[in-house]
PDB file of N, CA and C in Angstrom:
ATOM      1  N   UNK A1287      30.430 -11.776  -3.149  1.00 74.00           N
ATOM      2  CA  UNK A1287      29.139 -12.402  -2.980  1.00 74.00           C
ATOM      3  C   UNK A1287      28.052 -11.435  -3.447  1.00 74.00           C
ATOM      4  N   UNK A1288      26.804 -11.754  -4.163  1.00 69.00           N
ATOM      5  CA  UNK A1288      26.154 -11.368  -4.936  1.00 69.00           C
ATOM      6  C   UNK A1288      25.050 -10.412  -3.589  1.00 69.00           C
ATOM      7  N   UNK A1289      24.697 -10.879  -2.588  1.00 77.00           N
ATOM      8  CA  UNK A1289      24.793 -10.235  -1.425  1.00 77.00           C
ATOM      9  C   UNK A1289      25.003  -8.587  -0.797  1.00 77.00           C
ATOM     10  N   UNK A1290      26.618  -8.305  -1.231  1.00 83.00           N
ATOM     11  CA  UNK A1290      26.944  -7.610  -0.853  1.00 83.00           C
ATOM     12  C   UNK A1290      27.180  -5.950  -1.941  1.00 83.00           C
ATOM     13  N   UNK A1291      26.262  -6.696  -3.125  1.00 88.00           N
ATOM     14  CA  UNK A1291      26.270  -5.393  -4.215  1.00 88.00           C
ATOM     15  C   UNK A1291      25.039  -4.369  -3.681  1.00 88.00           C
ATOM     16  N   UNK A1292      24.725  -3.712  -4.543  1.00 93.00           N
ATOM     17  CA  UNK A1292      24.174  -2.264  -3.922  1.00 93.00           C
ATOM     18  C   UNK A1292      23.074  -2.372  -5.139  1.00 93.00           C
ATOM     19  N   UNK A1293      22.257  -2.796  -5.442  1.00 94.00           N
ATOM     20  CA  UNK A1293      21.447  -2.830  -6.639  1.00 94.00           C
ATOM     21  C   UNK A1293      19.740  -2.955  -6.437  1.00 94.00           C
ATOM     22  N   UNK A1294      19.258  -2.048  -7.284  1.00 95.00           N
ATOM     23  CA  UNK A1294      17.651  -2.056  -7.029  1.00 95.00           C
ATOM     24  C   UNK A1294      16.865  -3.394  -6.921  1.00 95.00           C
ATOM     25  N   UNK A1295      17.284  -4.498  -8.018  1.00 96.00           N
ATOM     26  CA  UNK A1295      16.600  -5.286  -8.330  1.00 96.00           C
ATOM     27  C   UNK A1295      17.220  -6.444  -7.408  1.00 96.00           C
ATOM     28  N   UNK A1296      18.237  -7.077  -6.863  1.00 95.00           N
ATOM     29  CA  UNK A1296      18.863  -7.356  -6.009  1.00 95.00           C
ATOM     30  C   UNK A1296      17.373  -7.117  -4.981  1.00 95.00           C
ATOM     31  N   UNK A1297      17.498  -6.151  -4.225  1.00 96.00           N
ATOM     32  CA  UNK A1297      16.614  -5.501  -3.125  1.00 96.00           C
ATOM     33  C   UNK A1297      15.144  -5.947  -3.619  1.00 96.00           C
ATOM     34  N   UNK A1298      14.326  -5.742  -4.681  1.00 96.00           N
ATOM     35  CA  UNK A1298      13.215  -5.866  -5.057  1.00 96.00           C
ATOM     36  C   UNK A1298      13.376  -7.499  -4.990  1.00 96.00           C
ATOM     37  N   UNK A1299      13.725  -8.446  -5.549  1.00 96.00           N
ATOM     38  CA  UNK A1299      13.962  -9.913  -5.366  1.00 96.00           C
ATOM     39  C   UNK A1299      14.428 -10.593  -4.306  1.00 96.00           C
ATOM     40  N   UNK A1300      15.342  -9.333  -3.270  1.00 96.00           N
ATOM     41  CA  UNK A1300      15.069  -9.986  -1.976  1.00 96.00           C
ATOM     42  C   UNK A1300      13.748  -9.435  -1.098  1.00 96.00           C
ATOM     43  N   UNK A1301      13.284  -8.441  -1.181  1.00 96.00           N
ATOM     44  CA  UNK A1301      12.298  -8.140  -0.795  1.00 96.00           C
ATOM     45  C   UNK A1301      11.134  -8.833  -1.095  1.00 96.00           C
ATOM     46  N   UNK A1302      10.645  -9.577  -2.306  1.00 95.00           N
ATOM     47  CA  UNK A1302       9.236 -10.414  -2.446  1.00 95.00           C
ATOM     48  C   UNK A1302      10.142 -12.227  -2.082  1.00 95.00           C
ATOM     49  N   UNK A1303      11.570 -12.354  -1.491  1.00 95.00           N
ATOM     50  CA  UNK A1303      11.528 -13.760  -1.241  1.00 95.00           C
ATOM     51  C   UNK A1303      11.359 -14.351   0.810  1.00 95.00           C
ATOM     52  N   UNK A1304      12.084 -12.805   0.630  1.00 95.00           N
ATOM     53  CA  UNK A1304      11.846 -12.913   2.539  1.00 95.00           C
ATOM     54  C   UNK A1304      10.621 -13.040   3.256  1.00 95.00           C
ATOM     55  N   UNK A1305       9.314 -12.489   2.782  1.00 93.00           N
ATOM     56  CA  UNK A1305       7.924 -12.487   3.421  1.00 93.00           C
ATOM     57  C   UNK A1305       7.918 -14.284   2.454  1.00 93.00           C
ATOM     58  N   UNK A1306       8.118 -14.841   1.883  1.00 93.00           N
ATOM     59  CA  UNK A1306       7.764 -16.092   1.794  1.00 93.00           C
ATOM     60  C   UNK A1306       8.476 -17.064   2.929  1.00 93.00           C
ATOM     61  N   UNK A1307      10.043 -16.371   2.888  1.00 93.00           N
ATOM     62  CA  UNK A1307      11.005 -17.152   4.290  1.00 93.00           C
ATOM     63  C   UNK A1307      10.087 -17.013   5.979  1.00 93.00           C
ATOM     64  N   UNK A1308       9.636 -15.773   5.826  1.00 91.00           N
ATOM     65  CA  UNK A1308       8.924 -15.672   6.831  1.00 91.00           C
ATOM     66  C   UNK A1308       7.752 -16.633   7.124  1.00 91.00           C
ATOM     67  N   UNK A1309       6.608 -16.336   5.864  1.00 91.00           N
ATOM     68  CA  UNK A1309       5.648 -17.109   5.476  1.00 91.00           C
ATOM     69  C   UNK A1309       6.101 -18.827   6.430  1.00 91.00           C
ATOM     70  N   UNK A1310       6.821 -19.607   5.536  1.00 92.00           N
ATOM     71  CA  UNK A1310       7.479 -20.807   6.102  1.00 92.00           C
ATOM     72  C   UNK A1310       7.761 -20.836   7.560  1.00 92.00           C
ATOM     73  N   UNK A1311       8.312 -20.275   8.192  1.00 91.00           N
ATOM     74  CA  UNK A1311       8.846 -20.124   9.861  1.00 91.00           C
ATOM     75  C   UNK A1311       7.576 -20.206  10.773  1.00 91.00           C
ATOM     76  N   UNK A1312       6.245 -18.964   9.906  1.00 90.00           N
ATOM     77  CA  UNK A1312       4.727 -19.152  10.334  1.00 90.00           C
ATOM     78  C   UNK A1312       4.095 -20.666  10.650  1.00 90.00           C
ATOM     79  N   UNK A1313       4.709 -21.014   9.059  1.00 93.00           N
ATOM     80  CA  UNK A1313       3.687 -22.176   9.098  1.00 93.00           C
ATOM     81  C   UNK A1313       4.877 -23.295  10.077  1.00 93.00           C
ATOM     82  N   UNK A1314       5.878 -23.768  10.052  1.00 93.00           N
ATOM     83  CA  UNK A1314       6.420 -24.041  10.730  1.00 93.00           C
ATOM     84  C   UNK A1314       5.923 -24.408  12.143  1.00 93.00           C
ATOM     85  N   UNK A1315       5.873 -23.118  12.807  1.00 92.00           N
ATOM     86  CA  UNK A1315       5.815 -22.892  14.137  1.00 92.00           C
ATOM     87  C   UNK A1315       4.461 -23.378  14.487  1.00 92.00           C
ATOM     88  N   UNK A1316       3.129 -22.709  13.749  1.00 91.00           N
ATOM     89  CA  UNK A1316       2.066 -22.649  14.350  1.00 91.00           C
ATOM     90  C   UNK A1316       1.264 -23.713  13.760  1.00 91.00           C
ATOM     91  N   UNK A1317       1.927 -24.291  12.125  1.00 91.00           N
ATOM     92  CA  UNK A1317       0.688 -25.031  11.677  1.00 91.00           C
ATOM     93  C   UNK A1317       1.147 -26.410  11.093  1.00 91.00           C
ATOM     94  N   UNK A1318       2.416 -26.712  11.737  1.00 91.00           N
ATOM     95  CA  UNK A1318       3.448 -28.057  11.081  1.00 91.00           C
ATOM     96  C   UNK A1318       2.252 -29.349  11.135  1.00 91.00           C
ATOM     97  N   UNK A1319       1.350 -29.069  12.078  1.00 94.00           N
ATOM     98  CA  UNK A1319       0.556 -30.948  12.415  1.00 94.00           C
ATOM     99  C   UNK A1319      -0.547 -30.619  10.769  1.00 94.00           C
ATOM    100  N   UNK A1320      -0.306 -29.591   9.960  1.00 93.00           N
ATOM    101  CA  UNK A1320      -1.031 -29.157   9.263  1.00 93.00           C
ATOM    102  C   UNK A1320      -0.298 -30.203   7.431  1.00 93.00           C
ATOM    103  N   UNK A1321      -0.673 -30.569   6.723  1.00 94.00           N
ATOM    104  CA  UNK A1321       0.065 -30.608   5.138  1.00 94.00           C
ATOM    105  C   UNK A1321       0.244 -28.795   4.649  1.00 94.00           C
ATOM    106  N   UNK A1322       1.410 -28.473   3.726  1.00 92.00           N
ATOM    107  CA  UNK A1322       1.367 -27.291   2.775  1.00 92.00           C
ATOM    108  C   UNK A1322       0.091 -27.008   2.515  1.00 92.00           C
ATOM    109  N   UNK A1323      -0.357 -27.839   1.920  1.00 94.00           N
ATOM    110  CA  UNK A1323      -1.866 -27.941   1.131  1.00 94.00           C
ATOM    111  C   UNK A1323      -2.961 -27.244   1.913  1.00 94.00           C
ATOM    112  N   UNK A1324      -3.141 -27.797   3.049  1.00 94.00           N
ATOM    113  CA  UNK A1324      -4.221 -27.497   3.926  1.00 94.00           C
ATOM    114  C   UNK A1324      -3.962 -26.191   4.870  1.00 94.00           C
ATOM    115  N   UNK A1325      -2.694 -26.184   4.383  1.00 93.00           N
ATOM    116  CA  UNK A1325      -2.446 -24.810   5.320  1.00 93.00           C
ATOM    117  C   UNK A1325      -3.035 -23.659   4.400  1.00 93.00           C
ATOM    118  N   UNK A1326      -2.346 -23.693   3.195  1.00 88.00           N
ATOM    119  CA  UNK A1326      -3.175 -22.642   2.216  1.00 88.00           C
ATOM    120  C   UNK A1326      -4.797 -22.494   2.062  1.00 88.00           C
ATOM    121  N   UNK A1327      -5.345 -23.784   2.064  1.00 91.00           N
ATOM    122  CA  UNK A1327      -6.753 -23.801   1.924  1.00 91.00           C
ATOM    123  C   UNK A1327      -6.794 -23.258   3.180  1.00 91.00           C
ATOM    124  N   UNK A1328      -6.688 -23.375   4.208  1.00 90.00           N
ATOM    125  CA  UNK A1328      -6.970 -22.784   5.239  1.00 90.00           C
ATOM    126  C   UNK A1328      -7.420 -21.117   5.458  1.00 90.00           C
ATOM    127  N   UNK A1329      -5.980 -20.642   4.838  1.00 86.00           N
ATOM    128  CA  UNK A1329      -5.778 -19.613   4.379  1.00 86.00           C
ATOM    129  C   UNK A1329      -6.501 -18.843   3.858  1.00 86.00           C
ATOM    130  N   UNK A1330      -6.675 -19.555   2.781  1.00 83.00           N
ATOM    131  CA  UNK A1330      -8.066 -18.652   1.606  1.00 83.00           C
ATOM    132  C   UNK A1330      -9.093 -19.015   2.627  1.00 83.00           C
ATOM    133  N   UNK A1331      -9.644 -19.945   2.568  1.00 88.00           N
ATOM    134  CA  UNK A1331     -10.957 -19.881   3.748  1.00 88.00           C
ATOM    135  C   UNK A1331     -11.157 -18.723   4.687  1.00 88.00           C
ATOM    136  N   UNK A1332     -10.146 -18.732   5.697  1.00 86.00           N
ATOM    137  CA  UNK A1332     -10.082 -17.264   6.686  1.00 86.00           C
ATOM    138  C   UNK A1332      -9.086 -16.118   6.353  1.00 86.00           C
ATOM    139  N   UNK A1333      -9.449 -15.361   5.821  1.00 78.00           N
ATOM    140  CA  UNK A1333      -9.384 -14.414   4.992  1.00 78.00           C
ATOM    141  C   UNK A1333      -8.204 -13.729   6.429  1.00 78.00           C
ATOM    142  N   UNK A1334      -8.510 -13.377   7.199  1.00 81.00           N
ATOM    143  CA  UNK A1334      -8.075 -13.002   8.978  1.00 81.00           C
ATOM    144  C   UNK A1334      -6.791 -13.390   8.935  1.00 81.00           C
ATOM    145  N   UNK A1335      -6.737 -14.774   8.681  1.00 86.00           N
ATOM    146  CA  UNK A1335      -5.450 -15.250   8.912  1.00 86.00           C
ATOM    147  C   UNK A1335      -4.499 -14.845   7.504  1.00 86.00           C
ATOM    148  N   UNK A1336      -4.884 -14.942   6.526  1.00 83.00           N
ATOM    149  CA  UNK A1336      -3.988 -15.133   5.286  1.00 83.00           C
ATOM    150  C   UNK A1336      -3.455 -13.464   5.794  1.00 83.00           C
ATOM    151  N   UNK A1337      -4.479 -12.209   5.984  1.00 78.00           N
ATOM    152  CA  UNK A1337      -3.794 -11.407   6.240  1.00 78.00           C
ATOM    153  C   UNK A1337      -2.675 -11.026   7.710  1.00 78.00           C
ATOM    154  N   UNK A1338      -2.864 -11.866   8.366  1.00 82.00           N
ATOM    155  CA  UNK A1338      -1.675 -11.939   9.224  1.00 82.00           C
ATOM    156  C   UNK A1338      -0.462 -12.604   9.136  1.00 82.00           C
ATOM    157  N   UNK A1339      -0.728 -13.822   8.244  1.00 87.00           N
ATOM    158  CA  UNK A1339       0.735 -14.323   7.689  1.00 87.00           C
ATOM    159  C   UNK A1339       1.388 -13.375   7.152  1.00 87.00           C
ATOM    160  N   UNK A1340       0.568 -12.745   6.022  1.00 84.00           N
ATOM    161  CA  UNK A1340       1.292 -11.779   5.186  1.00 84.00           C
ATOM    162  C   UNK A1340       1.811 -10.401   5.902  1.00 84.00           C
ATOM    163  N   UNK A1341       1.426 -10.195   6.863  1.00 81.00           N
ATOM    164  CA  UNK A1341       1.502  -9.095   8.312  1.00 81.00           C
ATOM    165  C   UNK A1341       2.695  -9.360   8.921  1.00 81.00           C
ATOM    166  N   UNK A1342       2.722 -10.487   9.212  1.00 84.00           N
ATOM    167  CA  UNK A1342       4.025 -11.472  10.085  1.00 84.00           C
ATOM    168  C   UNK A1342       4.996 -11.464   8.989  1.00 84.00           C
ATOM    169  N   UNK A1343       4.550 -11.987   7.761  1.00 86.00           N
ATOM    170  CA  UNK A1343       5.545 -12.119   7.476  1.00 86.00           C
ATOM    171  C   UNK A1343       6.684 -10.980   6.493  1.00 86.00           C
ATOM    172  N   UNK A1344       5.861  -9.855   6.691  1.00 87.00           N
ATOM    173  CA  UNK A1344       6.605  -8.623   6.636  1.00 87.00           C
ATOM    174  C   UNK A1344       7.825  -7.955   7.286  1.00 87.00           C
ATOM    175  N   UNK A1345       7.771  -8.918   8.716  1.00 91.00           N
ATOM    176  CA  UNK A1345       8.836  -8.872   9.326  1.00 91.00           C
ATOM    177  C   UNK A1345      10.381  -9.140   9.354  1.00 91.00           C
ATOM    178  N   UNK A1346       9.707 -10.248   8.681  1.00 92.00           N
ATOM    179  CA  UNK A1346      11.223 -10.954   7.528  1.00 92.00           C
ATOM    180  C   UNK A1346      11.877  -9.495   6.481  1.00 92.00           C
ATOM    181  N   UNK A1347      11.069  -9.529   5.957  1.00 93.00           N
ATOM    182  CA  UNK A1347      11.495  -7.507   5.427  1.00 93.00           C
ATOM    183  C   UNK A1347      11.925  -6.277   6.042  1.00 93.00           C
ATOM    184  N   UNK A1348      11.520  -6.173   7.431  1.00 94.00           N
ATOM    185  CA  UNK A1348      11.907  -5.207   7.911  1.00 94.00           C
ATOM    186  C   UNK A1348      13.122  -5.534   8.237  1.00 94.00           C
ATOM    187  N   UNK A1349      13.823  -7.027   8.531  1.00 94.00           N
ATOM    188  CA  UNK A1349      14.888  -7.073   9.185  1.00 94.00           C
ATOM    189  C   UNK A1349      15.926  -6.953   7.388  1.00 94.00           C
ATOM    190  N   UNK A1350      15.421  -7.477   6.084  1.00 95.00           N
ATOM    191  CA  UNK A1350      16.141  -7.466   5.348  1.00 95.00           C
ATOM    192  C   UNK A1350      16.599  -5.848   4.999  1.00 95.00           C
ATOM    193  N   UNK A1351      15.791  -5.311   5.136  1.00 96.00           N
ATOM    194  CA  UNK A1351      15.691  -3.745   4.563  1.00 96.00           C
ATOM    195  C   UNK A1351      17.167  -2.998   6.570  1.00 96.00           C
ATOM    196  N   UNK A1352      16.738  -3.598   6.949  1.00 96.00           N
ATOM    197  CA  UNK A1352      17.411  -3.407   8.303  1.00 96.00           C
ATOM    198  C   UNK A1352      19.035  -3.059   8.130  1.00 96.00           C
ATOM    199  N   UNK A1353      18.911  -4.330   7.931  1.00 95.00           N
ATOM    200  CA  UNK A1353      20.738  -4.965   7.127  1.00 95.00           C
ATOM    201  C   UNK A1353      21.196  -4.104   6.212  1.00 95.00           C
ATOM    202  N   UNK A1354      20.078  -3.953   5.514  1.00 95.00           N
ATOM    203  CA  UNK A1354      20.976  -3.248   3.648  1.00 95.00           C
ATOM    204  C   UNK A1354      21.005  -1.709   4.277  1.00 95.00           C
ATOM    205  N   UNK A1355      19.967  -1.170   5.362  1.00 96.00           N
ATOM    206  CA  UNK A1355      20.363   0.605   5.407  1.00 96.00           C
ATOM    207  C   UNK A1355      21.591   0.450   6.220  1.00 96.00           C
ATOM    208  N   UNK A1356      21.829  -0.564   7.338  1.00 95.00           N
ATOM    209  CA  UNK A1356      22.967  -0.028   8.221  1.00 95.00           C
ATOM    210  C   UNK A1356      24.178  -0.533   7.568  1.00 95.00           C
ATOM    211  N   UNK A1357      24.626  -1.316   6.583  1.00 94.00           N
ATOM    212  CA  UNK A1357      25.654  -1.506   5.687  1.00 94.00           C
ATOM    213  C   UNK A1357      25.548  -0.502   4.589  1.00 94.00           C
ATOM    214  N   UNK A1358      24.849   0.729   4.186  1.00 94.00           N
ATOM    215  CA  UNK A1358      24.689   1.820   3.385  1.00 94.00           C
ATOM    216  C   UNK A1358      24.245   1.302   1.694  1.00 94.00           C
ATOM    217  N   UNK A1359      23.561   0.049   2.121  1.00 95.00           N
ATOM    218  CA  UNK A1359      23.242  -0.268   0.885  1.00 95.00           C
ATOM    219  C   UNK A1359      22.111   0.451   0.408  1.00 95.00           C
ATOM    220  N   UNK A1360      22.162   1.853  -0.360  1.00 95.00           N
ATOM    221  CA  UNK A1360      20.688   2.434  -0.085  1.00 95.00           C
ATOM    222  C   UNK A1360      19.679   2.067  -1.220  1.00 95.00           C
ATOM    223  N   UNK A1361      20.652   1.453  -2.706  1.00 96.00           N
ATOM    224  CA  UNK A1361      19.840   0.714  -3.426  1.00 96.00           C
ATOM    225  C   UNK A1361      18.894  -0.414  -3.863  1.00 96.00           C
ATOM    226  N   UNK A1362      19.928  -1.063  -2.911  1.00 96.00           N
ATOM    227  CA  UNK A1362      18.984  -2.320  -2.216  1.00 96.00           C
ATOM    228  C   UNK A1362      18.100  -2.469  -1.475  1.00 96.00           C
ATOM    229  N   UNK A1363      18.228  -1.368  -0.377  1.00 96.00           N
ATOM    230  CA  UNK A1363      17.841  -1.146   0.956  1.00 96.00           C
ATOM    231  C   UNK A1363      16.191  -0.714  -0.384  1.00 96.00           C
ATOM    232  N   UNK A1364      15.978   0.013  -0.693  1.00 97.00           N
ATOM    233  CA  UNK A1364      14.694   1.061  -1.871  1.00 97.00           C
ATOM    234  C   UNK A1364      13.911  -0.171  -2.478  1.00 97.00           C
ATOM    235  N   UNK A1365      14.921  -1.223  -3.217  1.00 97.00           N
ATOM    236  CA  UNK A1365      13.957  -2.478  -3.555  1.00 97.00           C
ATOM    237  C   UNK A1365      13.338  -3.456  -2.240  1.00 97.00           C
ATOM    238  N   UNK A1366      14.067  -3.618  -1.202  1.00 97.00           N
ATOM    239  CA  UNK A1366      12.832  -3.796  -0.683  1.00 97.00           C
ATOM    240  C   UNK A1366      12.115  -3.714   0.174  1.00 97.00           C
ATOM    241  N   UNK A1367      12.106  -2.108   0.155  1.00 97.00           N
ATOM    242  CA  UNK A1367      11.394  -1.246   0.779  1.00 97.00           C
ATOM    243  C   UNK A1367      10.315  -1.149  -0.196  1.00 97.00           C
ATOM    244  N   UNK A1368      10.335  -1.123  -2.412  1.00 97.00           N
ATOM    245  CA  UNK A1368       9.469  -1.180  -2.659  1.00 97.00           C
ATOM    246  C   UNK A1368       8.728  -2.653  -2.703  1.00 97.00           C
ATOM    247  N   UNK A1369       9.492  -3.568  -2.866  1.00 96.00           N
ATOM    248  CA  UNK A1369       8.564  -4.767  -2.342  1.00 96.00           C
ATOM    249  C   UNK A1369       7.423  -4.934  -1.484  1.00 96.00           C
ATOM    250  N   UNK A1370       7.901  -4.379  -0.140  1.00 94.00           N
ATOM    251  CA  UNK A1370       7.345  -4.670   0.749  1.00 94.00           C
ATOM    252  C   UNK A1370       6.224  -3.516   0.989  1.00 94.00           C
ATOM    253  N   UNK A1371       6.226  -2.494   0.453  1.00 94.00           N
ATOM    254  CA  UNK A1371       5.220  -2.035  -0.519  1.00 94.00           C
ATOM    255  C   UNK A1371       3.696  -2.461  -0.784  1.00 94.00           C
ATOM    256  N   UNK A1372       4.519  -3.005  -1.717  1.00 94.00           N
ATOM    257  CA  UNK A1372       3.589  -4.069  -2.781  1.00 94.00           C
ATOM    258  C   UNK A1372       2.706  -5.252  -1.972  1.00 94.00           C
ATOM    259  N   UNK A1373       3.628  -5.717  -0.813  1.00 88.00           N
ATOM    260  CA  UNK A1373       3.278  -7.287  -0.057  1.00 88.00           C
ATOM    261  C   UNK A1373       1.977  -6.174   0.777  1.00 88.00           C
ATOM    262  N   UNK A1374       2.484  -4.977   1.153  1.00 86.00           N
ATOM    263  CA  UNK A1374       1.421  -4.231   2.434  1.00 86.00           C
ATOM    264  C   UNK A1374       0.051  -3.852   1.448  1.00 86.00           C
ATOM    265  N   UNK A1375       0.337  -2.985   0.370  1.00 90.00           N
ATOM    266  CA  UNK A1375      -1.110  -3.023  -0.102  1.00 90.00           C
ATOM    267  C   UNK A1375      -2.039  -4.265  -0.623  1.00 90.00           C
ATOM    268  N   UNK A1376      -1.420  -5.069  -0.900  1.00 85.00           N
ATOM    269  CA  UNK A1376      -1.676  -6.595  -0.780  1.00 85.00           C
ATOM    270  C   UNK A1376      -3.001  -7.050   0.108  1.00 85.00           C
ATOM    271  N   UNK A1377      -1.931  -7.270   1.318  1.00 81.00           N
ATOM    272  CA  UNK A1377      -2.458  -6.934   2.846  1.00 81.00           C
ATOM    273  C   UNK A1377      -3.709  -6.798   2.700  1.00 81.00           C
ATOM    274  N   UNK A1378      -3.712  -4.678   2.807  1.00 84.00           N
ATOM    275  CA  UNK A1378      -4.756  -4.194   2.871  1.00 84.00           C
ATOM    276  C   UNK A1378      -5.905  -4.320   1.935  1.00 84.00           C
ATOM    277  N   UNK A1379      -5.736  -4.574   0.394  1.00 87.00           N
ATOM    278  CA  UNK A1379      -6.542  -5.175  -0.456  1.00 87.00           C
ATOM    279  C   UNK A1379      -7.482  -6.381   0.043  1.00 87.00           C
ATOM    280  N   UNK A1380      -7.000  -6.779   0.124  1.00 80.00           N
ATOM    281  CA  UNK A1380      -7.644  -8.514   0.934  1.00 80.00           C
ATOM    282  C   UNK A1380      -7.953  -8.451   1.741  1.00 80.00           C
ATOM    283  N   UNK A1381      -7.828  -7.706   3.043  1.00 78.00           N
ATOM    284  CA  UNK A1381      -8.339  -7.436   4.323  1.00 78.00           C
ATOM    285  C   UNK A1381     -10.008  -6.428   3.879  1.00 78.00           C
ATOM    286  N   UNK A1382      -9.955  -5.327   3.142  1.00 84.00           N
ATOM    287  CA  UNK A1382     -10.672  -4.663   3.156  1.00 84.00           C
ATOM    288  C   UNK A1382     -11.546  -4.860   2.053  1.00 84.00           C
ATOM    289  N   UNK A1383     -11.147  -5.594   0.627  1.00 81.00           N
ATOM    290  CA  UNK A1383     -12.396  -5.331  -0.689  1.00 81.00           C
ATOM    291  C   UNK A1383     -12.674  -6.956  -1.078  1.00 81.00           C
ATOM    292  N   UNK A1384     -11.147  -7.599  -0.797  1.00 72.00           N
ATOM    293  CA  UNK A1384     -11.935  -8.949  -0.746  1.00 72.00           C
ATOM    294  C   UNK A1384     -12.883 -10.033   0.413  1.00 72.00           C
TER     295      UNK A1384
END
């Protein structure tokens, strides 16, 4: 299973799909009486929130990056660790200059 290889890009592609799995579970839980649509507009509107989805949904990453160090995947484990990276200065971009 494609899963269980040891590879950078593997890790980097699971790392930017899990904060979206997360993303979903968010909206799910807290904003289902909501359409897709209006949840995003929402989003951009309060700037607060878009950065806490993306906050929350970092969590989905920590548990992927979780998995790949304690199975010694350390190449995988690096992609998405740098993903999630990328999703945090994100974050902080939008929280602070936009």
């Amino acid at each position: 299973m494609f899963l269980k290889k040891d590879n950078l890009w593997l890790g980097i592609v699971l790392g930017f799909l899990a904060p979206i799995a997360g993303m979903l579970v968010f909206y799910f839980v807290k904003f289902r009486a909501f359409t897709f649509k209006e949840f995003f507009q929402y989003m951009i509107l309060w700037k607060t929130l878009l950065t806490s989805v993306i906050s929350l949904s970092l969590i989905a990453n920590a548990v992927v990056f979780t998995i790949y160090i304690n199975t010694r995947k350390d190449n995988t484990a690096r992609g998405v660790f740098a993903a999630t990276c990328v999703y945090a200065i994100a974050a902080i971009l939008i929280k602070f200059v936009f």
